[in-house]
PDB file of C-alpha atoms and ligand atoms in Angstrom:
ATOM      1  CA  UNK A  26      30.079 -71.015-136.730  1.00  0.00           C
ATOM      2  CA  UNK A  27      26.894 -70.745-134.619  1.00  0.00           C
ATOM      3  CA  UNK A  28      25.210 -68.664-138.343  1.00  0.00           C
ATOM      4  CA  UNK A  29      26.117 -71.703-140.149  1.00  0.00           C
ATOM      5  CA  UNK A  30      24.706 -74.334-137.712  1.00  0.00           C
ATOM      6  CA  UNK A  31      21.297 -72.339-137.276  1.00  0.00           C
ATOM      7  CA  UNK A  32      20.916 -71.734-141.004  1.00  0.00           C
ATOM      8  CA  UNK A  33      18.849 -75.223-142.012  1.00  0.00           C
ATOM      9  CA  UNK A  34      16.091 -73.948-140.373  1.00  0.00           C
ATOM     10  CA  UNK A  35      13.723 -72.260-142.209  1.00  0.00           C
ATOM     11  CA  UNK A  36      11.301 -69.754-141.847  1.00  0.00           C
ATOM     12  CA  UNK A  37       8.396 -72.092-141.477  1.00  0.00           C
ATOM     13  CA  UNK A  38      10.353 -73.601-138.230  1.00  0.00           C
ATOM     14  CA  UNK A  39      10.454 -70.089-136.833  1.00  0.00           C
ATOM     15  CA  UNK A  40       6.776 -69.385-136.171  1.00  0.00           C
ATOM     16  CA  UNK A  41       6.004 -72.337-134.044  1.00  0.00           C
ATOM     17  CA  UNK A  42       9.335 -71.163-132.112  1.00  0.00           C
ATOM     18  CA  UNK A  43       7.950 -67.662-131.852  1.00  0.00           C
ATOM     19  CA  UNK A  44       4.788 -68.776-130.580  1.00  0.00           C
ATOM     20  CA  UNK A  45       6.806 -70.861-127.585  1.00  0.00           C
ATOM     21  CA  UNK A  46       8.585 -67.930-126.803  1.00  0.00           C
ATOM     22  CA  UNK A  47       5.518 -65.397-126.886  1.00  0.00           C
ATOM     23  CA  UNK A  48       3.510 -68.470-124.706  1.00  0.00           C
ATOM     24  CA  UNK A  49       7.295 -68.219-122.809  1.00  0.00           C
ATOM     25  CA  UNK A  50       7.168 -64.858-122.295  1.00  0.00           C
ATOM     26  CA  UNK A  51       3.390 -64.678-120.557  1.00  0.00           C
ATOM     27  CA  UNK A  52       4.110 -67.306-118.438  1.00  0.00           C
ATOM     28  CA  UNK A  53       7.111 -65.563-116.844  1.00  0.00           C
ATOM     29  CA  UNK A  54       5.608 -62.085-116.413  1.00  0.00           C
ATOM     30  CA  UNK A  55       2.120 -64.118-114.581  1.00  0.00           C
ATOM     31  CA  UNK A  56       4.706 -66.315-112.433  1.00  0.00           C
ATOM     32  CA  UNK A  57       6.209 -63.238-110.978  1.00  0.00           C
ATOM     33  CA  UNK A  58       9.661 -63.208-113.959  1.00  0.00           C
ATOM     34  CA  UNK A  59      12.166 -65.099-111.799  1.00  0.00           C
ATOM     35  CA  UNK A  60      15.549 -63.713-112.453  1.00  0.00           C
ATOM     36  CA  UNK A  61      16.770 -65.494-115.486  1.00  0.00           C
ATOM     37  CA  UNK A  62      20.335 -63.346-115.967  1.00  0.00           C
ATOM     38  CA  UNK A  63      23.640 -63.143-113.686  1.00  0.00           C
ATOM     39  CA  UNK A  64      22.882 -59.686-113.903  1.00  0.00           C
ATOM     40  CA  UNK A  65      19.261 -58.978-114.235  1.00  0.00           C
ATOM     41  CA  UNK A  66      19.509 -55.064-113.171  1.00  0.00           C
ATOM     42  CA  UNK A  67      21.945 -54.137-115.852  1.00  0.00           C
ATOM     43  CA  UNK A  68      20.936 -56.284-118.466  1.00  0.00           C
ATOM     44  CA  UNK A  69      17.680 -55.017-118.283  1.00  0.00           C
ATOM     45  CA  UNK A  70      19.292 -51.438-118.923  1.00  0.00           C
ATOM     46  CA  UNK A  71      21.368 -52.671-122.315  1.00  0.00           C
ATOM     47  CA  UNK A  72      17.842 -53.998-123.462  1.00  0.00           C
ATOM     48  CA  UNK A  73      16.367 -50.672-122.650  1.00  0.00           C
ATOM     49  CA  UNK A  74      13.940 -52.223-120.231  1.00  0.00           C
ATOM     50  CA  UNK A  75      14.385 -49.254-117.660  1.00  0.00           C
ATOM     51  CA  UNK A  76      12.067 -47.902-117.503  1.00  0.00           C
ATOM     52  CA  UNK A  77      13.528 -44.726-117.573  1.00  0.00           C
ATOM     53  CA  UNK A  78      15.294 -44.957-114.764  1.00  0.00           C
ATOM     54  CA  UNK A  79      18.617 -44.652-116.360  1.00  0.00           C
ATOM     55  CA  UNK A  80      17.776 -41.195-117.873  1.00  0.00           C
ATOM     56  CA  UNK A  81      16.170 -40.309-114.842  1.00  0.00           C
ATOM     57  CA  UNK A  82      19.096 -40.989-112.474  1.00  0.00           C
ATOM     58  CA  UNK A  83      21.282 -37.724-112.980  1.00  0.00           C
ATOM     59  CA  UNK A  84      18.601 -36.077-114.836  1.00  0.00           C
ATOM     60  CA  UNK A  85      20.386 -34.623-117.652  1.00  0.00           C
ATOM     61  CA  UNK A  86      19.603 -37.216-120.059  1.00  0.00           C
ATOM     62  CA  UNK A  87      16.549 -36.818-122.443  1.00  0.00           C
ATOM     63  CA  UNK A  88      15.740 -38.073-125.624  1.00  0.00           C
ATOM     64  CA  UNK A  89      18.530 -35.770-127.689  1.00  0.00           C
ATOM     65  CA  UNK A  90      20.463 -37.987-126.121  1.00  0.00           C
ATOM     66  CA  UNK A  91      19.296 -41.118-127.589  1.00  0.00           C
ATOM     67  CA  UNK A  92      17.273 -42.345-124.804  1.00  0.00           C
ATOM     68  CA  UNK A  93      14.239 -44.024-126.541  1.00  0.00           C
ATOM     69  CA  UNK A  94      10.853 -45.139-124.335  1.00  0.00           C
ATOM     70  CA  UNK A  95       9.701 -48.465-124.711  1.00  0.00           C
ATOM     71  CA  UNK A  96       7.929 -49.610-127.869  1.00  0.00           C
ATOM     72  CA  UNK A  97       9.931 -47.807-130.809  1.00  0.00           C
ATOM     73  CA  UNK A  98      10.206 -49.126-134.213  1.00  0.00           C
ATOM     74  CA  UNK A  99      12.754 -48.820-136.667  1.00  0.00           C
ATOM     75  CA  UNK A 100      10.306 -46.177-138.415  1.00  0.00           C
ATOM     76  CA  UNK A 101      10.009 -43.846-135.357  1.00  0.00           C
ATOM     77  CA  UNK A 102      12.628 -41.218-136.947  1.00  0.00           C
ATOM     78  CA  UNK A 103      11.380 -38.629-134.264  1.00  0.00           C
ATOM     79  CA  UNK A 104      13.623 -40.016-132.004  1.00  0.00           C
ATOM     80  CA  UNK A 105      17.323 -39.206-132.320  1.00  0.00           C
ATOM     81  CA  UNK A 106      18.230 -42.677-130.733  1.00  0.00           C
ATOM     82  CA  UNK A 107      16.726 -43.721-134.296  1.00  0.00           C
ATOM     83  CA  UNK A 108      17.101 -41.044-136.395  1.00  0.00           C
ATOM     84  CA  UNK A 109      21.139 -40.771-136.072  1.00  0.00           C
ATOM     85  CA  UNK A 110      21.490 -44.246-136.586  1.00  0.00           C
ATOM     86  CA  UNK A 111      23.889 -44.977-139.993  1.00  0.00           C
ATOM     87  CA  UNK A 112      21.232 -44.556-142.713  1.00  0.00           C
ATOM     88  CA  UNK A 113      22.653 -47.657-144.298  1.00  0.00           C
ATOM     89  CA  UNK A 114      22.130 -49.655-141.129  1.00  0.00           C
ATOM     90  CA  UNK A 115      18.485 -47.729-140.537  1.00  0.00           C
ATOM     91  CA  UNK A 116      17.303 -49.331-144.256  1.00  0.00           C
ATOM     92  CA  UNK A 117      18.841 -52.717-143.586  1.00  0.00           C
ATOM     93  CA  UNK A 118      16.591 -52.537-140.404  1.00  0.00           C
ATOM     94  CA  UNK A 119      13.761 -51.330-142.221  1.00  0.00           C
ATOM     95  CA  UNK A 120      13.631 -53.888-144.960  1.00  0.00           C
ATOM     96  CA  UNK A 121      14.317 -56.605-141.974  1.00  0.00           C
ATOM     97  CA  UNK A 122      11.639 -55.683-140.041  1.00  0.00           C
ATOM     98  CA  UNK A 123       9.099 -55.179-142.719  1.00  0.00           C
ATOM     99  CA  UNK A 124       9.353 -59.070-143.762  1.00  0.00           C
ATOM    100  CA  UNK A 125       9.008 -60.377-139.970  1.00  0.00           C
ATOM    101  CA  UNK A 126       6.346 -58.169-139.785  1.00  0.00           C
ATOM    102  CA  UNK A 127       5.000 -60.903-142.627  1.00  0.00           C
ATOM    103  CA  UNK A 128       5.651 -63.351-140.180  1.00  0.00           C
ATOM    104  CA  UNK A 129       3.810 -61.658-136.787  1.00  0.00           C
ATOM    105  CA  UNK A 130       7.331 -60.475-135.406  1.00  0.00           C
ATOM    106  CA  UNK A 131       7.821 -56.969-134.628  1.00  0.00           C
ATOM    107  CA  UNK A 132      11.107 -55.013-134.175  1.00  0.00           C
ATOM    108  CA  UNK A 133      11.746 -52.822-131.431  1.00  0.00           C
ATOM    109  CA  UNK A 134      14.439 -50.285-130.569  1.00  0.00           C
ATOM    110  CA  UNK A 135      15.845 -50.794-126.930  1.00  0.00           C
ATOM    111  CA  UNK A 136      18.282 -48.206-127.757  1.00  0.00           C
ATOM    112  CA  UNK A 137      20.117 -46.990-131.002  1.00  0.00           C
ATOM    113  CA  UNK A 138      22.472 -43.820-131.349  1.00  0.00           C
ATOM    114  CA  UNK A 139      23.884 -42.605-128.090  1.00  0.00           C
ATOM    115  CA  UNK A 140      25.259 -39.452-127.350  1.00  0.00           C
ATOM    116  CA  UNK A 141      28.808 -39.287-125.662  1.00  0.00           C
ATOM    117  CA  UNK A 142      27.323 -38.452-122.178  1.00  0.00           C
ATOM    118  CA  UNK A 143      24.533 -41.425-122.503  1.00  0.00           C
ATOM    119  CA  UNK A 144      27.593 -43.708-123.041  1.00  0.00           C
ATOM    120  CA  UNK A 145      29.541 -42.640-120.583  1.00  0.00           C
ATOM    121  CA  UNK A 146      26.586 -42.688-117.775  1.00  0.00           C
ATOM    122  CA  UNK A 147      25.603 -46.197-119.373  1.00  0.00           C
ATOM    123  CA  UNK A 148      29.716 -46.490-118.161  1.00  0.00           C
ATOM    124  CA  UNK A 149      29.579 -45.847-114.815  1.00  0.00           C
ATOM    125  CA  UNK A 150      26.660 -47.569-113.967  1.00  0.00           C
ATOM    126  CA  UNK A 151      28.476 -50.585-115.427  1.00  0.00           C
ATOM    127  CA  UNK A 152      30.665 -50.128-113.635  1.00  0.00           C
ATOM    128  CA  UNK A 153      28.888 -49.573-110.331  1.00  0.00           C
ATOM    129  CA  UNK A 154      27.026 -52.843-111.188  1.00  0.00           C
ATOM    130  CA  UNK A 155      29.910 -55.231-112.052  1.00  0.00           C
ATOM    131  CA  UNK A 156      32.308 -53.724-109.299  1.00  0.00           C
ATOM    132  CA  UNK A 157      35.117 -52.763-111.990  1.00  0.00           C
ATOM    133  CA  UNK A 158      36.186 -51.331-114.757  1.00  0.00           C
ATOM    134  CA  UNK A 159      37.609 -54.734-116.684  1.00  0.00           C
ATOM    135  CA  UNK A 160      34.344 -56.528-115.999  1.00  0.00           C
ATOM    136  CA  UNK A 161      31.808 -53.373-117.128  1.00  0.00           C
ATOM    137  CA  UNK A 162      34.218 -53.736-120.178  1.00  0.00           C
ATOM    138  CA  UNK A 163      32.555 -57.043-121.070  1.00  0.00           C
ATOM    139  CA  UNK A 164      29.207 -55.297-121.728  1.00  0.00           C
ATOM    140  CA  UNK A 165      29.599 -51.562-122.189  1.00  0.00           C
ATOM    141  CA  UNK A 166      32.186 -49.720-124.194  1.00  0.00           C
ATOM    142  CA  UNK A 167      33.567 -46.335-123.773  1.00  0.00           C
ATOM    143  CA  UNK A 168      32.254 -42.944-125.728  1.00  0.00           C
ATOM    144  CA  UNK A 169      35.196 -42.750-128.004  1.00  0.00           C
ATOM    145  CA  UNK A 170      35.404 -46.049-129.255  1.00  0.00           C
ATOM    146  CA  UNK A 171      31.241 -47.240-128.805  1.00  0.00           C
ATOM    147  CA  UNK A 172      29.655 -48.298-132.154  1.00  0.00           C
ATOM    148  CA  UNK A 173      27.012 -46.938-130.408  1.00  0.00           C
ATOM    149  CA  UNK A 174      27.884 -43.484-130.375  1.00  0.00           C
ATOM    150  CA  UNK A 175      29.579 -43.670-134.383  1.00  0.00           C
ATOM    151  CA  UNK A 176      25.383 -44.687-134.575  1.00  0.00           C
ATOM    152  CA  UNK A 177      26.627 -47.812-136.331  1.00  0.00           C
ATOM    153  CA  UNK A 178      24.900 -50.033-133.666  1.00  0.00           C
ATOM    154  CA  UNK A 179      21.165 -51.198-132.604  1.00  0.00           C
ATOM    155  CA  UNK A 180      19.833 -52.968-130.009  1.00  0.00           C
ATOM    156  CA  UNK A 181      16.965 -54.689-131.389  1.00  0.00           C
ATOM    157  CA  UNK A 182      14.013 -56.372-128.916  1.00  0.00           C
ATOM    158  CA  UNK A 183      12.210 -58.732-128.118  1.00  0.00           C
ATOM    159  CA  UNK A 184      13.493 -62.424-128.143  1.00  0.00           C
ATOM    160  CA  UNK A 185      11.216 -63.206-130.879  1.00  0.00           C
ATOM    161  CA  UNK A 186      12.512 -60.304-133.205  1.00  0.00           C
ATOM    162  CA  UNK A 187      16.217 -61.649-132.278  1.00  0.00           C
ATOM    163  CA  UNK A 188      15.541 -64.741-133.041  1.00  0.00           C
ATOM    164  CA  UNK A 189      13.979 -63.691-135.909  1.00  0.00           C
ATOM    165  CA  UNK A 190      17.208 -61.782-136.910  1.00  0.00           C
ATOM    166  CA  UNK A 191      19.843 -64.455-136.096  1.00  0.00           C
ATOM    167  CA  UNK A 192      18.150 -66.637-139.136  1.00  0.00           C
ATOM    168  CA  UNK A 193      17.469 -63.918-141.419  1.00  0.00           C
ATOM    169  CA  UNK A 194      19.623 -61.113-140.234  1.00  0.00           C
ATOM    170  CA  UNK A 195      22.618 -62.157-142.772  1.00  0.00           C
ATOM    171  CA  UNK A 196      20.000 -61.550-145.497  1.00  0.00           C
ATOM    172  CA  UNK A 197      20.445 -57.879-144.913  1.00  0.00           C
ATOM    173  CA  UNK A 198      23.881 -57.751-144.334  1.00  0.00           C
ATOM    174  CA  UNK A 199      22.499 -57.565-140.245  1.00  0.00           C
ATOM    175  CA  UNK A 200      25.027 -59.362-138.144  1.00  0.00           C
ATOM    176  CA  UNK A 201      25.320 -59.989-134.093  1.00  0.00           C
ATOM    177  CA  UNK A 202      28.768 -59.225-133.166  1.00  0.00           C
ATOM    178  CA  UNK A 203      29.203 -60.394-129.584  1.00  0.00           C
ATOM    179  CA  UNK A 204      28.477 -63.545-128.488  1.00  0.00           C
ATOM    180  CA  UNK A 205      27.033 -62.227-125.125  1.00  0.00           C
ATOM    181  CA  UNK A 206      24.495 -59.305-126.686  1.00  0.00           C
ATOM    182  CA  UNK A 207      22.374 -61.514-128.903  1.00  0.00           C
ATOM    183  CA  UNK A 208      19.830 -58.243-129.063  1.00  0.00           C
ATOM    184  CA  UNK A 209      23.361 -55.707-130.438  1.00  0.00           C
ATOM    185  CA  UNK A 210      23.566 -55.387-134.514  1.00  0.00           C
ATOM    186  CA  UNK A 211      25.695 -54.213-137.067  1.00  0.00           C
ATOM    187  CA  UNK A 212      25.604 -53.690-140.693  1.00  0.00           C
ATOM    188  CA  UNK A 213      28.253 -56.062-141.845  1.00  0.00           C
ATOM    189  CA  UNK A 214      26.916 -55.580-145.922  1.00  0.00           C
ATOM    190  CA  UNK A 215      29.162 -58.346-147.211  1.00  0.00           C
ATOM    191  CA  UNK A 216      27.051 -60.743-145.310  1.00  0.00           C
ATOM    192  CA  UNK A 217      24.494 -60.488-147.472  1.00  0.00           C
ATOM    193  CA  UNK A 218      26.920 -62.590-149.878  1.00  0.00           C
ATOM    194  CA  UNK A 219      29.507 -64.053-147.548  1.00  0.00           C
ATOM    195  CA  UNK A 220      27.150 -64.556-144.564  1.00  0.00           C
ATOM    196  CA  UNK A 221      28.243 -62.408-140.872  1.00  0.00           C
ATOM    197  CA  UNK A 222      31.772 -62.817-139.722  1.00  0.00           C
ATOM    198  CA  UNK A 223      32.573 -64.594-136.535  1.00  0.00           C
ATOM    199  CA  UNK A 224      31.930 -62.991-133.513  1.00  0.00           C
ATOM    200  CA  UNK A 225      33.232 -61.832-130.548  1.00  0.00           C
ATOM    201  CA  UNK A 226      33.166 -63.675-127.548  1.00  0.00           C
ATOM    202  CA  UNK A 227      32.422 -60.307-125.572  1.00  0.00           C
ATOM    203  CA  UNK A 228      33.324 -56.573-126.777  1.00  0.00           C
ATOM    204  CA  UNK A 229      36.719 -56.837-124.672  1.00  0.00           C
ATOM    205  CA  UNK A 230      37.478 -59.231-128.376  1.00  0.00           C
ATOM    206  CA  UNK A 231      36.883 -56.748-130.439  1.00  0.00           C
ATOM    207  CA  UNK A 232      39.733 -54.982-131.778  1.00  0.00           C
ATOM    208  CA  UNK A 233      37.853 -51.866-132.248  1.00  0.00           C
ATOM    209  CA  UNK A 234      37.846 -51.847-128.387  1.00  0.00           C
ATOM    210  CA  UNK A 235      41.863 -51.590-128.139  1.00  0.00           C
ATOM    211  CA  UNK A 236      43.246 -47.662-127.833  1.00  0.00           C
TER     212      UNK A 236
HETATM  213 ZN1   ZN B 309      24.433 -52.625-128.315  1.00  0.00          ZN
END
């Protein structure tokens, strides 16, 4: 319901909005970045805004596994994080991002593909952060059922290229499936005619989640 209601606007609403959050977006980094999320630390690791720190922690992880520094595009293919994405889902992305480009916004990668072992580390610190199991659930899925991991699954930055997405995303059959990871897309390709099904409140929703 939330596609419908933001579908009026139109492109020529979105720049001015992009601008605001650019304008936004300075402010907050020269102001020190109060902590805007319940859970800053771990959010910032689902965006990919680690800093490395998550591969770094048992230092096994490297790029092979999909770990991706900051500031990759959809075009980077030397990265596996990218590169072993669905190539369906990796031209949706790149015909996406090449017409926001037309309107200033750029598309980054915060992370893509994941190997098993990224997941599962991405797992436990979930779980580490959030105290259990049922509540890491809510934002991290395991290896064997992560779309993720199948490399049917994106995590696009910044806010301006999500926003940018959740207007035109539909367009390319791009669709945000959980209502609490506005940066996570999926191909859904009969959204292109049908616009994206509903989503989930929270992966826990999602019936791909139930073994
Ligand atoms: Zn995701």
């Amino acid at each position: 319901m939330r596609q419908t209601a933001a579908r009026p606007k139109t492109r020529r609403t979105l720049r001015p909005t992009a601008v605001g959050l650019v304008v936004v977006a300075i402010i907050g980094t020269l102001v020190h970045q109060p902590a805007s999320s319940p859970a800053p630390s771990f959010s910032e690791v689902l965006r990919g805004d680690h800093g490395g720190t998550t591969t770094e922690a048992d230092g096994a992880l490297t790029e092979a596994d999909g770990a991706l520094p900051d500031g990759v595009a959809v075009f980077d293919v030397q990265y596996p994080g990218v590169a072993n994405l669905d190539p369906e889902l990796l031209r949706a992305l790149r015909g996406a991002a090449t017409d926001a480009a037309d309107d200033g916004i750029d598309f980054y990668v915060n992370s893509g593909w994941r190997s098993p072992e990224y997941q599962d580390q991405l797992l436990r610190e979930a779980v580490s952060e959030y105290g259990s199991e049922e509540e890491a659930a809510r934002w991290v899925a395991p290896a064997d059922t992560s779309p993720h991991v199948s490399g049917d699954a994106v995590d696009i930055g910044r806010s301006d290229a999500t926003a940018w997405l959740s207007e035109h995303g539909a367009d390319y059959g791009l669709c945000q499936i959980y209502r609490n990871e506005p940066w996570h897309y999926e191909l859904r390709p009969e959204a292109v005619n049908h616009r994206c099904p509903r989503s989930y409140a929270d992966p826990t929703r999602d019936p791909r989640m139930q073994r």
